[in-house]
Every structure is written in structure tokens, then in C-alpha cells.
Amino acid sequence: MSDILKREGYEVDPTGTSGPDGGREAIFTDGDRTGILHCSVQKDDWVEKAHDDARKAVENFDQEFDLFTFVTTQDPAGVMRDRVEEELASEWNIQTKVWDYERIRNELVGDSENHDLIREHLSVDPNRPFVDVETEVDSLYEDLIERVKRQKAPDGTTIQDGARVVAHVIPQEAIDDHHARYVEDLPQPPIFSKGDVGTTDRPKLKITNANRRRVGNEERDRYTVIHRDGWTEGVFGSLYPTSSEGGGVIRESVDQFLLKFVDTSLNAFEEAEIYPPYYVYVAVLDAEDYTIDYPNNMRGPTRERTFGESEVRLNRVRIDSIDTDVPEAMRKSLDQLWRYCGWDGSIHYERHDEGKTDEFEFSFRGL
């Protein structure tokens, strides 16, 4: 947004401050007029956020502003955007402009001179500006999970040993191949736990060494990967053995493994300068006769049950900031995982009710 404003003739001075939602501020001037820019990437009520940021711009600065520009990554109806501009202008007596997804896209795509900004900041090929990015990311995920289901690791085969938990984190830029990233430029792959050590370089990826080997050096029951296109993959089948009746249990630390994987994926993306948004996918394969273990000192669910499905997929999670609170971002999906087995939600989240608002505190260590 700073670069867009500069090309519109403003002088822009980013303040360098960042809010809890990953937002940014900048001061811009146009002759005698001074404006303040607020950018927000949160997915909650953007209208309330715009009003709150306008109030702060008026009340918390030592100078008066003639212009207020609010940027959101959401895509509201144009009539809503216009209404909010009018409300803010009337309430604070300040000229207001709201940039939403559509307005930003039109500015970048509609002017070929701005295509360099698309490449630089969004890591998207401007020749494909109207591609439904999320649909393409979903399509890439389908290709990756289908390979895993065929017991194929990116560099060999996997051991079929009961249920497997599979995690992927796919950045938006993974659907494009215009980057100049090589394997030697990649950081270490993400991890499920401290036991994931030692890596092997392949032509297009880095992969952790197998935790257990059988015949051949490329047969794995657990691994994590970072690919030069930007996506990460993790598979672990280190689960308790099946019982004589054919069922089995997934260790209760599955939450911790998954959160560690997502958290260290974000760390790797930051090091490699792979930018958000990121999409997180979690699946349990061959899960039908499995349930989730729980501590002996904890009372089990009222109706404990197995997953009941061969393939269990959790809802996709979108992460819009490198600094996101990973446990909070993944909470609903992990609750969903435990509900398959009869629980009200993940046992690793403590729920503290305060009035009409629920606040959730992540209860176990490890991240």
C-alpha cells in the first residue's frame, strides 16, 4: 500500500509499528495535506476495526490528519465499503478511503505499470491475475495428499503401519513457479518434535531422515519436508500398535505434534521469505478403527468411539500473518479432531468463561 500511494503522488513514511493483528501504519503527505494509513489483515469484524483505527488516528496522535486510509484484505460488497467511508468521514470529519481486496486488485491488475508490485509483494504471476487462488491451493493439496495415500514419500515410499497423520502448510505462492529458489536456499524442514533431526537434500526439497528404516534407505514411517516451491509436508505413523481386535489408538500428543509442525513451518517461511497467506491441511488416513488416547488420570468421553471413517480431513485453516497465534488459529480444527472420538473438543485447551465471552488458553508446553 505504501508503494501504491507513492505512485499516486504521495510521500509516504512508514512508522514501523505493528498491531496484534499484523497490521501496519504509515504517514503520507500530499502538499499541505497529511494522511494516516492503517492496514489490517484480521478476519474478524473489519468494520469495527476501521472505526477503532480511525478513532485512534484522531485521538492518539499529536497532529491532525486530513486523510484516513484503511486497508483490509477482506472482500466486502462495494456498498458496504462506501457506507463505511461515509460513516468515518462524518464521525471524525476526516476524508476517508477504504481499500479492500477488490479495490487493491483492480489497482494492481488494471494498470500494467503496477504488475511489478504484484510480483514483488504478492508473489503472484500478474499474467494470471484472476485465478481463484484458494481453489488452486486446494488442487495442489489434493495432488499432495493423493501421493501420500499411495504410500509415496516425495523421495521414496512410506511404511503402511496403521493410521497415519498427515499435515501440509501451503503458501499462496506455491501455486506459481516464477521464484528463483533452490534447495540450498531452503531452511531446515519443520518438525513434529525434537526427534526429527538430520536432513537429506533432494533436487527440489529437503526431507528429514526416517525415524525408522526397513528394507532400503528410502522407506519411511515419519518425515517432514520443505519444497522449493514453498509448501511443507509432514507424515507420521508413530502410533500405538493395533490391538488384536484390529483397532488402535493415536497418541494424545497428536495436538502437540501438529502445532509444532505448523509453528516451525511458519518459522521456515519467515527465514525463506515466503509470505502469507498460508493454508493448513490436516488429515488422518486409515483412521476408521482408531481412536485417540487420553491420560489415565482423566475421565474419558461419555461415548468414546473410533473415527469411523477411513479418511478424516479437518477443516482447512488460513493463516494471514507470520506472527499468528498458532494454537488459537488451530483450535477449532483440533477440537474437530477430538469430536470424532466422542469428546467435546481437544483436551489440551482450557476454557475460561468471562461473562458472555469465552477465552481459551493453551494448556500444554512444547511450542
mmCIF file of C-alpha atoms in Angstrom:
data_model
loop_
_atom_site.group_PDB
_atom_site.id
_atom_site.type_symbol
_atom_site.label_atom_id
_atom_site.label_comp_id
_atom_site.label_asym_id
_atom_site.label_seq_id
_atom_site.Cartn_x
_atom_site.Cartn_y
_atom_site.Cartn_z
ATOM 1 C CA MET A 1 0.000 0.000 0.000
ATOM 2 C CA SER A 2 2.917 2.323 0.642
ATOM 3 C CA ASP A 3 4.136 1.730 -2.904
ATOM 4 C CA ILE A 4 0.642 2.250 -4.360
ATOM 5 C CA LEU A 5 0.297 5.567 -2.527
ATOM 6 C CA LYS A 6 3.729 6.669 -3.729
ATOM 7 C CA ARG A 7 2.663 6.019 -7.314
ATOM 8 C CA GLU A 8 -0.414 8.136 -6.704
ATOM 9 C CA GLY A 9 1.867 11.055 -5.889
ATOM 10 C CA TYR A 10 2.043 10.886 -2.087
ATOM 11 C CA GLU A 11 5.181 10.983 0.002
ATOM 12 C CA VAL A 12 4.996 8.019 2.375
ATOM 13 C CA ASP A 13 6.785 7.479 5.687
ATOM 14 C CA PRO A 14 6.079 4.038 7.249
ATOM 15 C CA THR A 15 6.023 4.287 11.031
ATOM 16 C CA GLY A 16 7.249 0.724 11.524
ATOM 17 C CA THR A 17 4.649 -0.027 14.185
ATOM 18 C CA SER A 18 2.695 -3.266 14.158
ATOM 19 C CA GLY A 19 -0.545 -4.140 15.872
ATOM 20 C CA PRO A 20 -1.566 -7.534 17.299
ATOM 21 C CA ASP A 21 -3.318 -8.493 14.055
ATOM 22 C CA GLY A 22 -0.173 -7.946 11.990
ATOM 23 C CA GLY A 23 -1.363 -4.533 10.764
ATOM 24 C CA ARG A 24 0.918 -1.664 9.759
ATOM 25 C CA GLU A 25 0.807 2.112 9.809
ATOM 26 C CA ALA A 26 2.264 4.835 7.608
ATOM 27 C CA ILE A 27 2.051 8.611 7.376
ATOM 28 C CA PHE A 28 1.628 10.119 3.896
ATOM 29 C CA THR A 29 1.519 13.679 2.616
ATOM 30 C CA ASP A 30 0.215 15.475 -0.450
ATOM 31 C CA GLY A 31 1.336 19.076 -0.409
ATOM 32 C CA ASP A 32 -0.249 20.641 2.672
ATOM 33 C CA ARG A 33 -2.464 17.621 3.379
ATOM 34 C CA THR A 34 -1.376 14.835 5.738
ATOM 35 C CA GLY A 35 -2.884 11.374 5.931
ATOM 36 C CA ILE A 36 -2.507 8.235 8.011
ATOM 37 C CA LEU A 37 -2.647 4.699 6.613
ATOM 38 C CA HIS A 38 -3.840 1.712 8.636
ATOM 39 C CA CYS A 39 -3.577 -1.817 7.185
ATOM 40 C CA SER A 40 -5.332 -4.785 8.752
ATOM 41 C CA VAL A 41 -5.220 -8.480 7.906
ATOM 42 C CA GLN A 42 -7.558 -9.752 10.612
ATOM 43 C CA LYS A 43 -10.537 -11.895 9.581
ATOM 44 C CA ASP A 44 -12.946 -10.632 12.212
ATOM 45 C CA ASP A 45 -15.206 -7.570 12.003
ATOM 46 C CA TRP A 46 -13.284 -5.244 9.686
ATOM 47 C CA VAL A 47 -15.922 -2.513 10.042
ATOM 48 C CA GLU A 48 -15.369 -2.307 13.795
ATOM 49 C CA LYS A 49 -11.606 -2.341 13.219
ATOM 50 C CA ALA A 50 -11.867 0.535 10.728
ATOM 51 C CA HIS A 51 -13.867 2.618 13.207
ATOM 52 C CA ASP A 52 -11.423 1.826 16.009
ATOM 53 C CA ASP A 53 -8.369 2.711 13.904
ATOM 54 C CA ALA A 54 -9.968 5.995 12.783
ATOM 55 C CA ARG A 55 -10.673 6.917 16.406
ATOM 56 C CA LYS A 56 -7.057 6.163 17.368
ATOM 57 C CA ALA A 57 -5.776 8.235 14.429
ATOM 58 C CA VAL A 58 -7.763 11.238 15.632
ATOM 59 C CA GLU A 59 -7.303 10.868 19.375
ATOM 60 C CA ASN A 60 -3.854 9.341 19.887
ATOM 61 C CA PHE A 61 -1.607 11.448 17.651
ATOM 62 C CA ASP A 62 -0.158 14.885 18.342
ATOM 63 C CA GLN A 63 -1.005 16.064 14.833
ATOM 64 C CA GLU A 64 -4.245 16.432 12.906
ATOM 65 C CA PHE A 65 -4.863 14.419 9.773
ATOM 66 C CA ASP A 66 -6.727 15.465 6.640
ATOM 67 C CA LEU A 67 -6.894 11.949 5.196
ATOM 68 C CA PHE A 68 -7.538 8.491 6.662
ATOM 69 C CA THR A 69 -6.887 5.385 4.569
ATOM 70 C CA PHE A 70 -7.910 1.962 5.864
ATOM 71 C CA VAL A 71 -6.837 -1.245 4.114
ATOM 72 C CA THR A 72 -8.401 -4.665 4.665
ATOM 73 C CA THR A 73 -7.648 -7.992 2.990
ATOM 74 C CA GLN A 74 -11.342 -8.862 3.166
ATOM 75 C CA ASP A 75 -13.676 -8.534 0.191
ATOM 76 C CA PRO A 76 -16.922 -6.857 1.315
ATOM 77 C CA ALA A 77 -19.629 -5.651 -1.036
ATOM 78 C CA GLY A 78 -18.831 -2.281 -2.601
ATOM 79 C CA VAL A 79 -21.894 -0.718 -0.999
ATOM 80 C CA MET A 80 -20.574 -1.691 2.446
ATOM 81 C CA ARG A 81 -17.192 -0.135 1.675
ATOM 82 C CA ASP A 82 -18.866 3.095 0.547
ATOM 83 C CA ARG A 83 -21.056 3.189 3.647
ATOM 84 C CA VAL A 84 -18.081 2.824 5.985
ATOM 85 C CA GLU A 85 -16.238 5.624 4.161
ATOM 86 C CA GLU A 86 -19.223 7.912 4.677
ATOM 87 C CA GLU A 87 -19.610 6.941 8.339
ATOM 88 C CA LEU A 88 -15.977 7.601 9.191
ATOM 89 C CA ALA A 89 -15.873 10.882 7.272
ATOM 90 C CA SER A 90 -18.982 12.090 9.068
ATOM 91 C CA GLU A 91 -17.980 10.901 12.536
ATOM 92 C CA TRP A 92 -14.412 12.209 12.546
ATOM 93 C CA ASN A 93 -14.538 14.975 9.950
ATOM 94 C CA ILE A 94 -11.719 13.401 8.001
ATOM 95 C CA GLN A 95 -11.622 12.391 4.328
ATOM 96 C CA THR A 96 -11.666 8.584 4.291
ATOM 97 C CA LYS A 97 -10.869 5.921 1.730
ATOM 98 C CA VAL A 98 -11.225 2.173 2.281
ATOM 99 C CA TRP A 99 -9.103 -0.157 0.211
ATOM 100 C CA ASP A 100 -10.498 -3.706 0.168
ATOM 101 C CA TYR A 101 -9.471 -6.784 -1.798
ATOM 102 C CA GLU A 102 -11.351 -5.748 -4.938
ATOM 103 C CA ARG A 103 -10.021 -2.188 -4.962
ATOM 104 C CA ILE A 104 -6.426 -3.335 -4.429
ATOM 105 C CA ARG A 105 -6.725 -5.986 -7.120
ATOM 106 C CA ASN A 106 -8.165 -3.527 -9.632
ATOM 107 C CA GLU A 107 -5.394 -1.032 -8.911
ATOM 108 C CA LEU A 108 -2.677 -3.641 -9.401
ATOM 109 C CA VAL A 109 -4.161 -5.626 -12.261
ATOM 110 C CA GLY A 110 -5.799 -2.757 -14.124
ATOM 111 C CA ASP A 111 -2.555 -0.829 -14.509
ATOM 112 C CA SER A 112 0.237 -2.810 -16.182
ATOM 113 C CA GLU A 113 2.777 -0.434 -14.642
ATOM 114 C CA ASN A 114 1.838 -1.894 -11.262
ATOM 115 C CA HIS A 115 2.484 -5.504 -12.251
ATOM 116 C CA ASP A 116 5.940 -5.336 -10.698
ATOM 117 C CA LEU A 117 4.243 -4.735 -7.348
ATOM 118 C CA ILE A 118 2.235 -7.929 -7.813
ATOM 119 C CA ARG A 119 5.440 -9.898 -8.298
ATOM 120 C CA GLU A 120 7.347 -8.152 -5.512
ATOM 121 C CA HIS A 121 4.771 -8.109 -2.747
ATOM 122 C CA LEU A 122 2.212 -10.814 -3.546
ATOM 123 C CA SER A 123 4.424 -13.455 -5.186
ATOM 124 C CA VAL A 124 1.779 -13.931 -7.879
ATOM 125 C CA ASP A 125 2.223 -14.062 -11.646
ATOM 126 C CA PRO A 126 0.392 -10.942 -12.954
ATOM 127 C CA ASN A 127 -0.415 -12.786 -16.162
ATOM 128 C CA ARG A 128 -2.818 -14.917 -14.082
ATOM 129 C CA PRO A 129 -4.470 -12.159 -12.027
ATOM 130 C CA PHE A 130 -7.987 -13.527 -11.891
ATOM 131 C CA VAL A 131 -7.135 -17.083 -10.877
ATOM 132 C CA ASP A 132 -9.084 -18.295 -7.846
ATOM 133 C CA VAL A 133 -6.037 -18.723 -5.638
ATOM 134 C CA GLU A 134 -7.712 -20.785 -2.926
ATOM 135 C CA THR A 135 -9.106 -23.222 -5.495
ATOM 136 C CA GLU A 136 -5.629 -23.711 -6.947
ATOM 137 C CA VAL A 137 -4.129 -24.202 -3.493
ATOM 138 C CA ASP A 138 -6.819 -26.812 -2.779
ATOM 139 C CA SER A 139 -5.949 -28.518 -6.067
ATOM 140 C CA LEU A 140 -2.265 -28.651 -5.158
ATOM 141 C CA TYR A 141 -3.196 -30.154 -1.787
ATOM 142 C CA GLU A 142 -5.272 -32.852 -3.497
ATOM 143 C CA ASP A 143 -2.219 -33.829 -5.564
ATOM 144 C CA LEU A 144 -0.029 -33.993 -2.450
ATOM 145 C CA ILE A 145 -2.451 -35.985 -0.288
ATOM 146 C CA GLU A 146 -3.200 -38.432 -3.115
ATOM 147 C CA ARG A 147 0.529 -39.205 -3.322
ATOM 148 C CA VAL A 148 0.661 -39.821 0.429
ATOM 149 C CA LYS A 149 -2.372 -42.125 0.180
ATOM 150 C CA ARG A 150 -0.434 -44.183 -2.383
ATOM 151 C CA GLN A 151 2.301 -44.602 0.262
ATOM 152 C CA LYS A 152 4.681 -42.389 -1.663
ATOM 153 C CA ALA A 153 7.007 -40.013 0.118
ATOM 154 C CA PRO A 154 8.479 -37.212 -2.022
ATOM 155 C CA ASP A 155 11.644 -39.305 -2.386
ATOM 156 C CA GLY A 156 10.534 -42.889 -1.886
ATOM 157 C CA THR A 157 7.883 -44.951 -0.120
ATOM 158 C CA THR A 158 6.257 -44.963 3.301
ATOM 159 C CA ILE A 159 5.594 -47.856 5.628
ATOM 160 C CA GLN A 160 1.974 -48.943 5.864
ATOM 161 C CA ASP A 161 1.562 -49.482 9.588
ATOM 162 C CA GLY A 162 -1.970 -48.473 10.550
ATOM 163 C CA ALA A 163 -3.234 -44.937 10.725
ATOM 164 C CA ARG A 164 -1.097 -42.011 9.555
ATOM 165 C CA VAL A 165 -1.450 -38.356 10.463
ATOM 166 C CA VAL A 166 -0.658 -36.030 7.566
ATOM 167 C CA ALA A 167 -0.121 -32.258 7.710
ATOM 168 C CA HIS A 168 0.519 -29.732 4.939
ATOM 169 C CA VAL A 169 1.111 -25.989 5.060
ATOM 170 C CA ILE A 170 0.816 -24.420 1.602
ATOM 171 C CA PRO A 171 1.612 -20.742 0.966
ATOM 172 C CA GLN A 172 -0.248 -18.905 -1.746
ATOM 173 C CA GLU A 173 2.929 -18.536 -3.771
ATOM 174 C CA ALA A 174 3.314 -22.320 -4.033
ATOM 175 C CA ILE A 175 0.900 -22.324 -6.981
ATOM 176 C CA ASP A 176 3.331 -20.222 -9.023
ATOM 177 C CA ASP A 177 6.777 -21.235 -10.206
ATOM 178 C CA HIS A 178 8.351 -17.879 -11.040
ATOM 179 C CA HIS A 179 10.574 -17.796 -7.958
ATOM 180 C CA ALA A 180 14.324 -18.421 -8.225
ATOM 181 C CA ARG A 181 14.613 -20.505 -5.048
ATOM 182 C CA TYR A 182 16.946 -23.504 -4.939
ATOM 183 C CA VAL A 183 17.275 -26.316 -2.423
ATOM 184 C CA GLU A 184 20.467 -24.859 -0.996
ATOM 185 C CA ASP A 185 18.476 -21.687 -0.208
ATOM 186 C CA LEU A 186 15.942 -23.581 1.897
ATOM 187 C CA PRO A 187 15.963 -23.616 5.710
ATOM 188 C CA GLN A 188 15.581 -26.834 7.674
ATOM 189 C CA PRO A 189 12.217 -28.594 7.286
ATOM 190 C CA PRO A 190 9.606 -28.141 10.016
ATOM 191 C CA ILE A 191 9.423 -30.727 12.803
ATOM 192 C CA PHE A 192 6.812 -32.636 14.792
ATOM 193 C CA SER A 193 9.150 -32.948 17.792
ATOM 194 C CA LYS A 194 12.800 -32.661 18.757
ATOM 195 C CA GLY A 195 13.316 -36.184 17.450
ATOM 196 C CA ASP A 196 13.039 -35.009 13.849
ATOM 197 C CA VAL A 197 16.705 -34.374 13.138
ATOM 198 C CA GLY A 198 19.015 -34.872 10.211
ATOM 199 C CA THR A 199 18.037 -33.954 6.675
ATOM 200 C CA THR A 200 18.735 -35.076 3.143
ATOM 201 C CA ASP A 201 18.797 -32.717 0.166
ATOM 202 C CA ARG A 202 16.960 -33.769 -2.985
ATOM 203 C CA PRO A 203 16.793 -31.835 -6.282
ATOM 204 C CA LYS A 204 13.633 -29.962 -5.260
ATOM 205 C CA LEU A 205 13.300 -30.397 -1.493
ATOM 206 C CA LYS A 206 14.799 -31.085 1.897
ATOM 207 C CA ILE A 207 13.466 -34.066 3.858
ATOM 208 C CA THR A 208 14.171 -35.291 7.361
ATOM 209 C CA ASN A 209 15.786 -38.678 7.688
ATOM 210 C CA ALA A 210 13.479 -41.569 8.536
ATOM 211 C CA ASN A 211 12.944 -42.271 12.235
ATOM 212 C CA ARG A 212 12.713 -45.970 11.460
ATOM 213 C CA ARG A 213 14.025 -47.883 8.464
ATOM 214 C CA ARG A 214 13.222 -51.247 6.991
ATOM 215 C CA VAL A 215 14.427 -52.665 3.677
ATOM 216 C CA GLY A 216 16.000 -49.907 1.622
ATOM 217 C CA ASN A 217 17.138 -46.453 2.635
ATOM 218 C CA GLU A 218 14.106 -44.592 1.336
ATOM 219 C CA GLU A 219 11.321 -46.350 3.221
ATOM 220 C CA ARG A 220 9.929 -44.067 5.908
ATOM 221 C CA ASP A 221 7.270 -44.120 8.580
ATOM 222 C CA ARG A 222 7.801 -40.495 9.584
ATOM 223 C CA TYR A 223 9.229 -37.464 7.814
ATOM 224 C CA THR A 224 8.850 -33.738 7.216
ATOM 225 C CA VAL A 225 9.624 -31.849 4.016
ATOM 226 C CA ILE A 226 10.115 -28.331 2.744
ATOM 227 C CA HIS A 227 9.840 -27.947 -1.043
ATOM 228 C CA ARG A 228 11.479 -25.194 -3.051
ATOM 229 C CA ASP A 229 8.010 -24.091 -4.249
ATOM 230 C CA GLY A 230 7.294 -23.233 -0.622
ATOM 231 C CA TRP A 231 4.988 -25.955 0.723
ATOM 232 C CA THR A 232 5.719 -28.181 3.693
ATOM 233 C CA GLU A 233 4.547 -31.741 4.329
ATOM 234 C CA GLY A 234 4.685 -33.931 7.399
ATOM 235 C CA VAL A 235 3.641 -37.558 7.852
ATOM 236 C CA PHE A 236 3.897 -39.625 10.989
ATOM 237 C CA GLY A 237 2.700 -43.134 11.676
ATOM 238 C CA SER A 238 4.434 -43.475 15.029
ATOM 239 C CA LEU A 239 1.171 -44.540 16.667
ATOM 240 C CA TYR A 240 0.402 -47.213 19.208
ATOM 241 C CA PRO A 241 0.146 -50.659 17.608
ATOM 242 C CA THR A 242 -3.233 -52.033 16.666
ATOM 243 C CA SER A 243 -4.936 -54.352 19.118
ATOM 244 C CA SER A 244 -5.856 -57.964 18.457
ATOM 245 C CA GLU A 245 -9.368 -56.780 17.574
ATOM 246 C CA GLY A 246 -7.955 -54.648 14.789
ATOM 247 C CA GLY A 247 -8.386 -51.241 16.412
ATOM 248 C CA GLY A 248 -5.732 -48.821 17.547
ATOM 249 C CA VAL A 249 -5.145 -45.521 19.281
ATOM 250 C CA ILE A 250 -3.491 -42.290 18.230
ATOM 251 C CA ARG A 251 -1.364 -40.860 20.988
ATOM 252 C CA GLU A 252 -2.935 -37.909 22.788
ATOM 253 C CA SER A 253 0.079 -35.725 21.956
ATOM 254 C CA VAL A 254 -1.161 -35.545 18.353
ATOM 255 C CA ASP A 255 -2.175 -31.923 19.048
ATOM 256 C CA GLN A 256 1.310 -31.012 20.166
ATOM 257 C CA PHE A 257 2.882 -32.667 17.122
ATOM 258 C CA LEU A 258 0.601 -30.798 14.729
ATOM 259 C CA LEU A 259 1.045 -27.409 16.392
ATOM 260 C CA LYS A 260 4.799 -27.855 16.435
ATOM 261 C CA PHE A 261 4.726 -28.676 12.731
ATOM 262 C CA VAL A 262 2.675 -25.600 11.833
ATOM 263 C CA ASP A 263 4.702 -23.322 14.099
ATOM 264 C CA THR A 264 8.054 -24.460 12.688
ATOM 265 C CA SER A 265 6.652 -24.251 9.146
ATOM 266 C CA LEU A 266 5.956 -20.553 9.764
ATOM 267 C CA ASN A 267 9.488 -20.142 11.117
ATOM 268 C CA ALA A 268 10.866 -21.734 7.950
ATOM 269 C CA PHE A 269 8.695 -19.495 5.757
ATOM 270 C CA GLU A 270 9.939 -16.406 7.564
ATOM 271 C CA GLU A 271 13.560 -17.457 7.077
ATOM 272 C CA ALA A 272 12.983 -18.216 3.380
ATOM 273 C CA GLU A 273 10.925 -15.018 2.861
ATOM 274 C CA ILE A 274 7.840 -16.976 1.809
ATOM 275 C CA TYR A 275 4.910 -14.707 2.559
ATOM 276 C CA PRO A 276 1.307 -15.297 3.733
ATOM 277 C CA PRO A 277 -1.413 -16.250 3.338
ATOM 278 C CA TYR A 278 -0.737 -19.871 4.289
ATOM 279 C CA TYR A 279 -3.261 -22.727 4.202
ATOM 280 C CA VAL A 280 -3.053 -25.574 6.717
ATOM 281 C CA TYR A 281 -4.463 -29.016 5.955
ATOM 282 C CA VAL A 282 -4.605 -31.972 8.366
ATOM 283 C CA ALA A 283 -5.817 -35.497 7.576
ATOM 284 C CA VAL A 284 -5.788 -38.884 9.301
ATOM 285 C CA LEU A 285 -5.551 -41.784 6.866
ATOM 286 C CA ASP A 286 -6.685 -45.374 7.564
ATOM 287 C CA ALA A 287 -8.349 -43.998 10.683
ATOM 288 C CA GLU A 288 -11.604 -45.974 10.709
ATOM 289 C CA ASP A 289 -10.860 -48.327 13.648
ATOM 290 C CA TYR A 290 -8.706 -45.865 15.587
ATOM 291 C CA THR A 291 -9.498 -43.566 18.491
ATOM 292 C CA ILE A 292 -7.436 -41.006 20.428
ATOM 293 C CA ASP A 293 -5.677 -41.997 23.646
ATOM 294 C CA TYR A 294 -6.011 -39.889 26.802
ATOM 295 C CA PRO A 295 -4.225 -39.778 30.193
ATOM 296 C CA ASN A 296 -5.111 -42.429 32.784
ATOM 297 C CA ASN A 297 -5.999 -39.742 35.314
ATOM 298 C CA MET A 298 -8.575 -38.151 33.012
ATOM 299 C CA ARG A 299 -12.168 -39.175 32.712
ATOM 300 C CA GLY A 300 -12.989 -40.253 29.191
ATOM 301 C CA PRO A 301 -15.828 -39.002 26.989
ATOM 302 C CA THR A 302 -19.399 -40.073 27.693
ATOM 303 C CA ARG A 303 -19.491 -42.059 24.457
ATOM 304 C CA GLU A 304 -15.981 -42.940 23.373
ATOM 305 C CA ARG A 305 -15.849 -44.033 19.764
ATOM 306 C CA THR A 306 -13.489 -44.599 16.852
ATOM 307 C CA PHE A 307 -13.136 -42.181 13.971
ATOM 308 C CA GLY A 308 -15.487 -44.384 11.970
ATOM 309 C CA GLU A 309 -14.108 -43.180 8.619
ATOM 310 C CA SER A 310 -11.109 -44.387 6.674
ATOM 311 C CA GLU A 311 -10.067 -40.854 5.771
ATOM 312 C CA VAL A 312 -10.666 -37.961 8.173
ATOM 313 C CA ARG A 313 -9.978 -34.417 6.986
ATOM 314 C CA LEU A 314 -10.072 -31.415 9.277
ATOM 315 C CA ASN A 315 -11.300 -28.038 8.100
ATOM 316 C CA ARG A 316 -8.693 -26.026 6.235
ATOM 317 C CA VAL A 317 -7.138 -23.210 8.273
ATOM 318 C CA ARG A 318 -6.000 -19.957 6.676
ATOM 319 C CA ILE A 319 -3.158 -18.052 8.364
ATOM 320 C CA ASP A 320 -2.690 -14.426 7.313
ATOM 321 C CA SER A 321 0.267 -13.389 9.463
ATOM 322 C CA ILE A 322 3.698 -14.876 10.102
ATOM 323 C CA ASP A 323 3.263 -13.904 13.767
ATOM 324 C CA THR A 324 -0.099 -15.602 14.231
ATOM 325 C CA ASP A 325 -1.011 -17.351 17.476
ATOM 326 C CA VAL A 326 -0.752 -20.915 16.132
ATOM 327 C CA PRO A 327 -2.616 -22.678 18.982
ATOM 328 C CA GLU A 328 -5.526 -20.248 18.667
ATOM 329 C CA ALA A 329 -5.543 -20.470 14.851
ATOM 330 C CA MET A 330 -5.683 -24.277 15.005
ATOM 331 C CA ARG A 331 -8.059 -24.619 17.959
ATOM 332 C CA LYS A 332 -11.292 -25.259 16.038
ATOM 333 C CA SER A 333 -9.663 -27.874 13.808
ATOM 334 C CA LEU A 334 -8.131 -29.708 16.759
ATOM 335 C CA ASP A 335 -11.499 -29.598 18.550
ATOM 336 C CA GLN A 336 -12.959 -31.152 15.413
ATOM 337 C CA LEU A 337 -10.368 -33.966 15.540
ATOM 338 C CA TRP A 338 -11.289 -34.922 19.110
ATOM 339 C CA ARG A 339 -15.035 -34.679 18.483
ATOM 340 C CA TYR A 340 -14.743 -37.567 16.035
ATOM 341 C CA CYS A 341 -13.870 -39.745 19.040
ATOM 342 C CA GLY A 342 -16.649 -38.554 21.353
ATOM 343 C CA TRP A 343 -15.060 -35.576 23.111
ATOM 344 C CA ASP A 344 -16.471 -32.053 23.307
ATOM 345 C CA GLY A 345 -13.156 -30.740 21.983
ATOM 346 C CA SER A 346 -9.406 -31.062 22.379
ATOM 347 C CA ILE A 347 -8.366 -31.896 25.936
ATOM 348 C CA HIS A 348 -5.403 -29.533 25.585
ATOM 349 C CA TYR A 349 -7.401 -26.316 25.651
ATOM 350 C CA GLU A 350 -8.651 -24.874 28.921
ATOM 351 C CA ARG A 351 -11.846 -22.882 28.570
ATOM 352 C CA HIS A 352 -12.275 -19.890 30.882
ATOM 353 C CA ASP A 353 -15.671 -18.173 30.669
ATOM 354 C CA GLU A 354 -15.737 -14.469 31.394
ATOM 355 C CA GLY A 355 -19.223 -13.076 31.039
ATOM 356 C CA LYS A 356 -20.507 -13.720 27.527
ATOM 357 C CA THR A 357 -17.041 -14.195 26.057
ATOM 358 C CA ASP A 358 -15.032 -17.412 26.025
ATOM 359 C CA GLU A 359 -11.280 -17.045 26.310
ATOM 360 C CA PHE A 360 -9.115 -20.029 25.517
ATOM 361 C CA GLU A 361 -5.716 -20.707 26.979
ATOM 362 C CA PHE A 362 -3.474 -23.359 25.513
ATOM 363 C CA SER A 363 -2.599 -25.701 28.344
ATOM 364 C CA PHE A 364 0.424 -27.776 27.361
ATOM 365 C CA ARG A 365 4.010 -26.768 26.747
ATOM 366 C CA GLY A 366 6.098 -27.639 23.729
ATOM 367 C CA LEU A 367 5.935 -24.740 21.268
#
